[in-house]
Short mmCIF file of C-alpha atoms (C1' of nucleotides) in Angstrom, two decimals:
data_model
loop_
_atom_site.label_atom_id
_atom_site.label_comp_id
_atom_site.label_asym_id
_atom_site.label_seq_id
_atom_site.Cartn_x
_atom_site.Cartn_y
_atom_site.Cartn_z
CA UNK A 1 118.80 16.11 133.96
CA UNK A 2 116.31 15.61 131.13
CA UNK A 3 114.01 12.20 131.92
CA UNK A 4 110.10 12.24 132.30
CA UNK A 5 108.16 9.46 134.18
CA UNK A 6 105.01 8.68 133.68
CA UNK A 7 103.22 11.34 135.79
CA UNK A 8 105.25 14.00 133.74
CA UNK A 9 103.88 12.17 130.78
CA UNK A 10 99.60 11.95 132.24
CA UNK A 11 100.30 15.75 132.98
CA UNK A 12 101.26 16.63 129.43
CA UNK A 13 98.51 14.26 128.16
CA UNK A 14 96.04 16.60 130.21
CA UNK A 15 97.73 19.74 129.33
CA UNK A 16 97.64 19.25 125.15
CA UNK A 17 94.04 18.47 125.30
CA UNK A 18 93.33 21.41 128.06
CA UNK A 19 95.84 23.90 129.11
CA UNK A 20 92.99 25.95 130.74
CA UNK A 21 92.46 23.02 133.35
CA UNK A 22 94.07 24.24 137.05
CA UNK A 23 96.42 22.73 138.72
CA UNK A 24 93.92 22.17 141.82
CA UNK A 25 91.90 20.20 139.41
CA UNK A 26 94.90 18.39 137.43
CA UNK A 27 96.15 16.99 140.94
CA UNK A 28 93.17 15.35 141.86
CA UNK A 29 93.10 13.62 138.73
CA UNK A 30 96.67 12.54 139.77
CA UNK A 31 96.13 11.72 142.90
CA UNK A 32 98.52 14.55 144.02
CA UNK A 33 98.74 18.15 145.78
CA UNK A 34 99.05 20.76 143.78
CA UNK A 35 102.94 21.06 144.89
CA UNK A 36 104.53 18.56 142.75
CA UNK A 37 101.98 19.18 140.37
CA UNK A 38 102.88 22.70 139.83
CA UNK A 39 106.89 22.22 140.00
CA UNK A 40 106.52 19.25 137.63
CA UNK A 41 105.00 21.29 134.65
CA UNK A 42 107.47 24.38 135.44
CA UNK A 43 109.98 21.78 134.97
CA UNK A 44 108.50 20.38 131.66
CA UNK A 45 108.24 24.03 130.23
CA UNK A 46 112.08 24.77 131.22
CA UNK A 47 113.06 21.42 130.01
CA UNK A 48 111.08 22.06 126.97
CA UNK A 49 108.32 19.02 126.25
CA UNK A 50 106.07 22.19 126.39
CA UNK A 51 106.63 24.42 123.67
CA UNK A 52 104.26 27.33 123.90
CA UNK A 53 100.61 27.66 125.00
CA UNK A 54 97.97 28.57 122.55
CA UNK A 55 94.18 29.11 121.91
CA UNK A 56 93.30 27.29 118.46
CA UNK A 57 90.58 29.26 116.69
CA UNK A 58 87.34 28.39 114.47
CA UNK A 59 88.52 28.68 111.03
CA UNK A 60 85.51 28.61 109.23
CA UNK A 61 83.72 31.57 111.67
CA UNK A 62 86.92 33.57 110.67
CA UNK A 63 86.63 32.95 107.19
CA UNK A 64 89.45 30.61 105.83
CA UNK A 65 86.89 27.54 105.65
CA UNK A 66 89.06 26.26 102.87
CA UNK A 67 92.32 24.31 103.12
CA UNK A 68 94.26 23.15 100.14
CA UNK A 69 97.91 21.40 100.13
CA UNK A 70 100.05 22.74 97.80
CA UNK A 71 103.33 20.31 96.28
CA UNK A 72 105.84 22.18 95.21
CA UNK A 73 108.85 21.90 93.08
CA UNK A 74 111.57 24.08 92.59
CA UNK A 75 113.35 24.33 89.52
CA UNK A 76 116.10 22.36 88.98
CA UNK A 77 119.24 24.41 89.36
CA UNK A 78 117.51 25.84 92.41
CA UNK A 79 117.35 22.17 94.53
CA UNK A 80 120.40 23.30 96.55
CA UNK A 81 119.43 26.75 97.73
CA UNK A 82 116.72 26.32 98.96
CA UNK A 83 117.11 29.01 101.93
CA UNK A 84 115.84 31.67 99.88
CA UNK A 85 112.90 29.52 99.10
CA UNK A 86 112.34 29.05 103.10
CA UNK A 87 112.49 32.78 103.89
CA UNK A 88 110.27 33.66 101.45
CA UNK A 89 107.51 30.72 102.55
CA UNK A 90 107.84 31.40 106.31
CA UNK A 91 106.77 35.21 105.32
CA UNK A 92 103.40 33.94 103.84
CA UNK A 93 100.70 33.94 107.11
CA UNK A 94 98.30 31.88 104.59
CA UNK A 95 100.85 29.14 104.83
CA UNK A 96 100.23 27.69 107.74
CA UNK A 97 102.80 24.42 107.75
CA UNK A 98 105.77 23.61 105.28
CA UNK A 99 107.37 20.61 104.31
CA UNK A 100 110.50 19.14 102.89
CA UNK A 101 109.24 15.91 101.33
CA UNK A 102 110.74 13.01 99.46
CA UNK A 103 108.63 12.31 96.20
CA UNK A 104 108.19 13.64 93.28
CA UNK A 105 107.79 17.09 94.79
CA UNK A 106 109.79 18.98 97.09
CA UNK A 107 107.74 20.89 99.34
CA UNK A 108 104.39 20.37 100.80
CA UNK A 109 102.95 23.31 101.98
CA UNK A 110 99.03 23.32 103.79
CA UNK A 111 97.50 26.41 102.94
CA UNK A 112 94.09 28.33 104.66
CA UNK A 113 92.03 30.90 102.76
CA UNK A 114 88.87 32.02 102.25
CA UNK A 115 87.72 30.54 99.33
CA UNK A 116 88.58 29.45 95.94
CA UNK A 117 89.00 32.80 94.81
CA UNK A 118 91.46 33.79 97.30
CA UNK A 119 93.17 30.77 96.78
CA UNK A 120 93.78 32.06 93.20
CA UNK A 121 94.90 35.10 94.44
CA UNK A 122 97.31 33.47 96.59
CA UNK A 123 98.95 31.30 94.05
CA UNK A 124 99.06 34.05 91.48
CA UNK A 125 100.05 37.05 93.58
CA UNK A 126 102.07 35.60 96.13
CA UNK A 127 103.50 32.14 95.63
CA UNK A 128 103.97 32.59 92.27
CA UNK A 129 106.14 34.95 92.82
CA UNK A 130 108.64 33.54 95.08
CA UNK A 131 111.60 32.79 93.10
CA UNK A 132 112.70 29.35 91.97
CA UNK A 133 109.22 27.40 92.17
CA UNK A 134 109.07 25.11 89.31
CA UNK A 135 105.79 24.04 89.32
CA UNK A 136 102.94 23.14 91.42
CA UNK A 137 100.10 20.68 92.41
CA UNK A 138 97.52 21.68 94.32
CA UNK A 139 95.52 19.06 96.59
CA UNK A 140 91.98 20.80 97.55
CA UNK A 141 90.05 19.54 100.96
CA UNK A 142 86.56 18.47 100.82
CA UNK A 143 86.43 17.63 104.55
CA UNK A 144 88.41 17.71 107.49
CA UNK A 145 87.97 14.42 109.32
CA UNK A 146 90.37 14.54 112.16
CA UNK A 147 92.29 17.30 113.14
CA UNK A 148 94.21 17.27 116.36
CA UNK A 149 97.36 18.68 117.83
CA UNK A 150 97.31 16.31 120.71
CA UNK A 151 100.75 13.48 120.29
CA UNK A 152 100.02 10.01 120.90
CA UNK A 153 101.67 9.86 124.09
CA UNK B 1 74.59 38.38 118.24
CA UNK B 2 77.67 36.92 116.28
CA UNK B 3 79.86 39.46 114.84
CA UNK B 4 83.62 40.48 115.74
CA UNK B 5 85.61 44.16 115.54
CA UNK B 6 89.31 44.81 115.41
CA UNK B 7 89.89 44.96 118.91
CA UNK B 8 88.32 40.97 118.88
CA UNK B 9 90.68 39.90 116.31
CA UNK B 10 93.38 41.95 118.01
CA UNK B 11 92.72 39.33 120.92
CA UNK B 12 92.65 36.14 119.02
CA UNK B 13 95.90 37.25 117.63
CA UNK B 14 97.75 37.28 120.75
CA UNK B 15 95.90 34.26 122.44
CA UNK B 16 96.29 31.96 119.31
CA UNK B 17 100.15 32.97 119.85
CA UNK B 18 100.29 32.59 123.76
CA UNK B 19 97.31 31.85 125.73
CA UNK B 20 98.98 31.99 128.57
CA UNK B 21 99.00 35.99 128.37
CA UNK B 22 97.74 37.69 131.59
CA UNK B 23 94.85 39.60 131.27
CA UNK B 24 96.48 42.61 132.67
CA UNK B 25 98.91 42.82 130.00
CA UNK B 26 96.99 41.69 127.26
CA UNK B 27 94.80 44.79 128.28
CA UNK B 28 97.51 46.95 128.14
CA UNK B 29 98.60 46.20 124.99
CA UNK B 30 95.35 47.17 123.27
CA UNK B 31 94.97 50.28 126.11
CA UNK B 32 91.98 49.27 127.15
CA UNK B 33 91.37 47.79 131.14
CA UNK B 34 90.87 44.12 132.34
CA UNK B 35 87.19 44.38 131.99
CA UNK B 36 86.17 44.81 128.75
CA UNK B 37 89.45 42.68 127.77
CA UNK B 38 88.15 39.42 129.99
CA UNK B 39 84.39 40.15 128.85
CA UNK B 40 85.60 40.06 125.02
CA UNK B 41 87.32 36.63 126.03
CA UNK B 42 84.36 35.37 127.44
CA UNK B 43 82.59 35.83 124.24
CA UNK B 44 84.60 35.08 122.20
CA UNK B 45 84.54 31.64 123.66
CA UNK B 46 80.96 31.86 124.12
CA UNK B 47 80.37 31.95 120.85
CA UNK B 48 83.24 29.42 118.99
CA UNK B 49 85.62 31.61 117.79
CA UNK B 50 87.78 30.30 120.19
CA UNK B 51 87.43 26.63 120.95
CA UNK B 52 90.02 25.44 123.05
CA UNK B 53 93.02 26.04 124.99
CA UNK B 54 95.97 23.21 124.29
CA UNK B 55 99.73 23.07 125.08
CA UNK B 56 102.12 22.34 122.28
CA UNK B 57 104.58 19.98 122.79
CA UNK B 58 107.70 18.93 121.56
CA UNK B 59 107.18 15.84 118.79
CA UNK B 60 111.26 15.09 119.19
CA UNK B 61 111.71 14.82 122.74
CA UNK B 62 108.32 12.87 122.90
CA UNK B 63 109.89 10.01 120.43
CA UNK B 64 107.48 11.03 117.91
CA UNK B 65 110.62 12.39 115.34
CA UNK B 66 108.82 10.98 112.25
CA UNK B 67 106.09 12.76 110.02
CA UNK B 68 104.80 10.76 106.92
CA UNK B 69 101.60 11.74 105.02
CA UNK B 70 100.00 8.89 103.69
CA UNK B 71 97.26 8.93 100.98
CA UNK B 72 94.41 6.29 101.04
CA UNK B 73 92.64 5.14 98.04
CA UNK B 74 89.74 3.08 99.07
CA UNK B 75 88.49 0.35 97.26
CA UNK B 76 86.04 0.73 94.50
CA UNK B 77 82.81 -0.64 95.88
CA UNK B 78 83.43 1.61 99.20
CA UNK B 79 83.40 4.61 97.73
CA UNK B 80 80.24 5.21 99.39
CA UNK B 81 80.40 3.92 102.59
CA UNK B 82 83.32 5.89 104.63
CA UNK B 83 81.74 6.10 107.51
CA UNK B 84 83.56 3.06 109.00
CA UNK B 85 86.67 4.26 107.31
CA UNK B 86 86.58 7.54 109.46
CA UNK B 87 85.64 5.53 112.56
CA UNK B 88 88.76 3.51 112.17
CA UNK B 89 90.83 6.57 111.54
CA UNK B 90 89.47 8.22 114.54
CA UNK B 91 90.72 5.85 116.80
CA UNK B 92 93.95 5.48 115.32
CA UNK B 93 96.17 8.32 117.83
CA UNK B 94 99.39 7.93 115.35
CA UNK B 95 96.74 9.65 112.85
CA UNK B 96 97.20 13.26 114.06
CA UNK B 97 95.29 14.71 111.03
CA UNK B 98 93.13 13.14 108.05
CA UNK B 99 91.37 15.04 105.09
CA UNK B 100 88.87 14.06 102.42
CA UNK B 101 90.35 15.25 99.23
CA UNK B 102 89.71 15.98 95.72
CA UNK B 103 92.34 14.06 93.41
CA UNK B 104 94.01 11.10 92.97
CA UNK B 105 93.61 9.92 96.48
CA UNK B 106 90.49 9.80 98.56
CA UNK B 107 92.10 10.73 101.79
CA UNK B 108 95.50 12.27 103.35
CA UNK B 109 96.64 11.36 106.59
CA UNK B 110 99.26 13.01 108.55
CA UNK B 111 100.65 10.29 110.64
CA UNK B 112 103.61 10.72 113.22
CA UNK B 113 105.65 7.93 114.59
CA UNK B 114 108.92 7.59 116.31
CA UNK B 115 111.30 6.15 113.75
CA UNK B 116 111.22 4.07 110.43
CA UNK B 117 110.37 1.39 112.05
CA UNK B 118 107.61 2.51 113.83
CA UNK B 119 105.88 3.34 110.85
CA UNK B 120 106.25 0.10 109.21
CA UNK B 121 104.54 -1.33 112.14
CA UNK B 122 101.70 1.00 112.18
CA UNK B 123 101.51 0.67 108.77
CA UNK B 124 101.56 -3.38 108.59
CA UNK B 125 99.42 -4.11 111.86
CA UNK B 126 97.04 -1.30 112.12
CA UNK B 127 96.67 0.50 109.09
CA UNK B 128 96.19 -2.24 106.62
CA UNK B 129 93.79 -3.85 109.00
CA UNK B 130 91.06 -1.02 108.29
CA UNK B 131 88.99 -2.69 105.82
CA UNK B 132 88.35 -0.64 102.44
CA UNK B 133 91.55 0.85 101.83
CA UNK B 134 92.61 0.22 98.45
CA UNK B 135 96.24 1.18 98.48
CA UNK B 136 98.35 3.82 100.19
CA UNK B 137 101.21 6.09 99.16
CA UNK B 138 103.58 7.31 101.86
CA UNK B 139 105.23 10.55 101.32
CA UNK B 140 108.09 11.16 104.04
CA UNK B 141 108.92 14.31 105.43
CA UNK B 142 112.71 14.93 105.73
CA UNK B 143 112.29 18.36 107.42
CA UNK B 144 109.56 20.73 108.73
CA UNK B 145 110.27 24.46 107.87
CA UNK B 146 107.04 25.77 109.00
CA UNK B 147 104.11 24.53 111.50
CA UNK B 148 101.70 27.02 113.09
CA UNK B 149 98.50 26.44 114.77
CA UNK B 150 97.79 30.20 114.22
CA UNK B 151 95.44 31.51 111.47
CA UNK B 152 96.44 34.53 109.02
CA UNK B 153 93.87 36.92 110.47
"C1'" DT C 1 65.56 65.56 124.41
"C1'" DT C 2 64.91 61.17 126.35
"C1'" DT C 3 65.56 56.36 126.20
"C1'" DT C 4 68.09 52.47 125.11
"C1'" DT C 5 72.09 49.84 124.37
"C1'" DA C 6 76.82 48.81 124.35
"C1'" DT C 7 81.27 49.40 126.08
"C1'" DC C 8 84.19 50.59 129.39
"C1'" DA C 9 86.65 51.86 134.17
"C1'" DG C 10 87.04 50.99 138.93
"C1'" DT C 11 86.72 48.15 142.77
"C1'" DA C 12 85.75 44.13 145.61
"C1'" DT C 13 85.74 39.24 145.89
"C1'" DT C 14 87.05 34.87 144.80
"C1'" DT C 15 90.19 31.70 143.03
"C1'" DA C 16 94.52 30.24 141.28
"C1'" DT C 17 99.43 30.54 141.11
"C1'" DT C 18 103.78 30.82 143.19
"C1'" DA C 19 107.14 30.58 147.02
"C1'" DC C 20 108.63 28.50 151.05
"C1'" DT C 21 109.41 25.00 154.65
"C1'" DG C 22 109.98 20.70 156.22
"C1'" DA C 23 108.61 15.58 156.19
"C1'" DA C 24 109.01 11.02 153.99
"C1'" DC C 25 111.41 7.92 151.23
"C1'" DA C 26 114.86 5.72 148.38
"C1'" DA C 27 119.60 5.09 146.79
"C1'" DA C 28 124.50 5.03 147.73
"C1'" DG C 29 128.23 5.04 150.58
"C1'" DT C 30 130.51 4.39 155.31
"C1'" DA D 1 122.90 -0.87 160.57
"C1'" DC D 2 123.59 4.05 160.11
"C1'" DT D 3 124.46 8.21 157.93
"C1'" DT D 4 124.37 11.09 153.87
"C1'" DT D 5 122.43 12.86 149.75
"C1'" DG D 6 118.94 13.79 146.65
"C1'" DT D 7 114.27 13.61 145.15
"C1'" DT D 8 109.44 14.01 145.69
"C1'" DC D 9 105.85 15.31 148.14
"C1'" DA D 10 102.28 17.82 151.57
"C1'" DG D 11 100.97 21.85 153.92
"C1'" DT D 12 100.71 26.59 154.32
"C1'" DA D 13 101.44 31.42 153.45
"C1'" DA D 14 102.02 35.10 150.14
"C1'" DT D 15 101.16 36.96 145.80
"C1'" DA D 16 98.86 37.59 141.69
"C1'" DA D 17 95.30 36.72 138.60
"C1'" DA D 18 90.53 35.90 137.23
"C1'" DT D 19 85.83 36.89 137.99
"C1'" DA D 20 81.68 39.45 139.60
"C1'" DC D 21 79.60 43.64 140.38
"C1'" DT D 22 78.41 48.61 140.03
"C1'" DG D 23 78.03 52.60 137.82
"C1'" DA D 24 79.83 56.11 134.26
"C1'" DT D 25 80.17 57.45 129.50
"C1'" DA D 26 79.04 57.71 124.81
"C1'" DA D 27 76.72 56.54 120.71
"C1'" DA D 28 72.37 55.25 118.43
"C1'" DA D 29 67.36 55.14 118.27
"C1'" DA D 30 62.91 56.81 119.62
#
DNA sequence: TTTTTATCAGTATTTATTACTGAACAAAGT
DNA sequence: ACTTTGTTCAGTAATAAATACTGATAAAAA
């Protein structure tokens, strides 16, 4: 029921680099019509090797040119419930990804704002306040080298 | 020439969550017609806000289960000279991001790899081979709560 | 008021997606 | 060797979407 070959895998190569490609154009790449083409990607999208579709966006034209990861750890008679924790984290937009991390820290959240005062505002208005944080460390980016969404399929 | 409204961001919003929104509907949502809604898209592109159109797939079923971020300290006398560094890390496809940071590592790496294993071959055989890296510290994810490709706008 | 500019609606055209049918081929059983 | 079954594909027709084009409306500037 649930087994991709290799053409399954050069179509979802194309398709996380450029979903806006059409199918006309992605079988002649393959050597294909656009038939098999077309049933093989509804097939990877009900199967679910394709998640969603999305545009990614210019952070820095839409003002949150600054990234910072944030380590988190919660307080020590608050390791086990951490569900609170989640709800609370998954409500923050400026959070962007969350981890649960083995370390010294608990949590690693990446975090997009404006600028350094925003980023203030954040941690002192808004994570701060999200019960059962111990304390914090926060990583700041000086440059983004690579940033991809693409797997290394 | 470069400036954006509400009805702009209103777009972004919905593409960055699903790009694969008609145009008809997407129009209906913000009660305007197809036109103006495709010529705003258009733009948009035009001029960066929007910079590409990618599937998301599924890391799991794509035997790419594992997430470790690894910090890189290079070695002393390189301090300067990254520019091979970031070559090297450009061409790695395991490394799906990698940030210059402020702190007590020079750069982050967000590196995903099927198992344990996996990792301690990349590790061993490809990442050690970059020359200039001091020493690494791997921190291991254990579970991903949140991870969004969409911006807080 | 007149001109200019920007934004939009409506429509026509082009292009892409989707549905449908049947052919070709391989694997498994008779 | 010959069906049978299932899978994958090509070709084509139908549907739906994207794109191009024209002109109307409204707001801002002359």
């Amino acid at each position: 029921m649930d087994n991709i070959d290799s053409i399954d895998l050069q179509i979802l190569k194309h398709l996380q680099e450029n979903s806006n490609i059409n199918i006309k154009e992605l079988a002649g790449k393959l050597f294909l019509t656009v038939t098999p083409v077309y049933e093989r990607i509804k097939r990877l999208e009900r199967d679910g090797y394709i998640m969603k579709y999305v545009a990614l966006l210019d952070k820095k034209k839409l003002n949150l040119g600054m990234t910072v990861f944030c380590n988190v750890r919660l307080k020590e008679h608050a390791k086990n419930v951490g569900s609170n924790f989640v709800k609370d984290i998954v409500a923050l937009p400026e959070i962007i990804e969350c981890y649960n991390i083995a370390g010294d820290y608990d949590f690693m959240l990446k975090i997009l704002v404006e600028d350094m005062s925003s980023y203030q505002d954040f941690v002192m208005n808004k994570l701060s306040t999200i019960e059962n944080i111990g304390n914090t460390q926060s990583v700041f980016v000086m440059g983004e080298i690579k940033h991809s969404t693409a797997l290394a399929i």
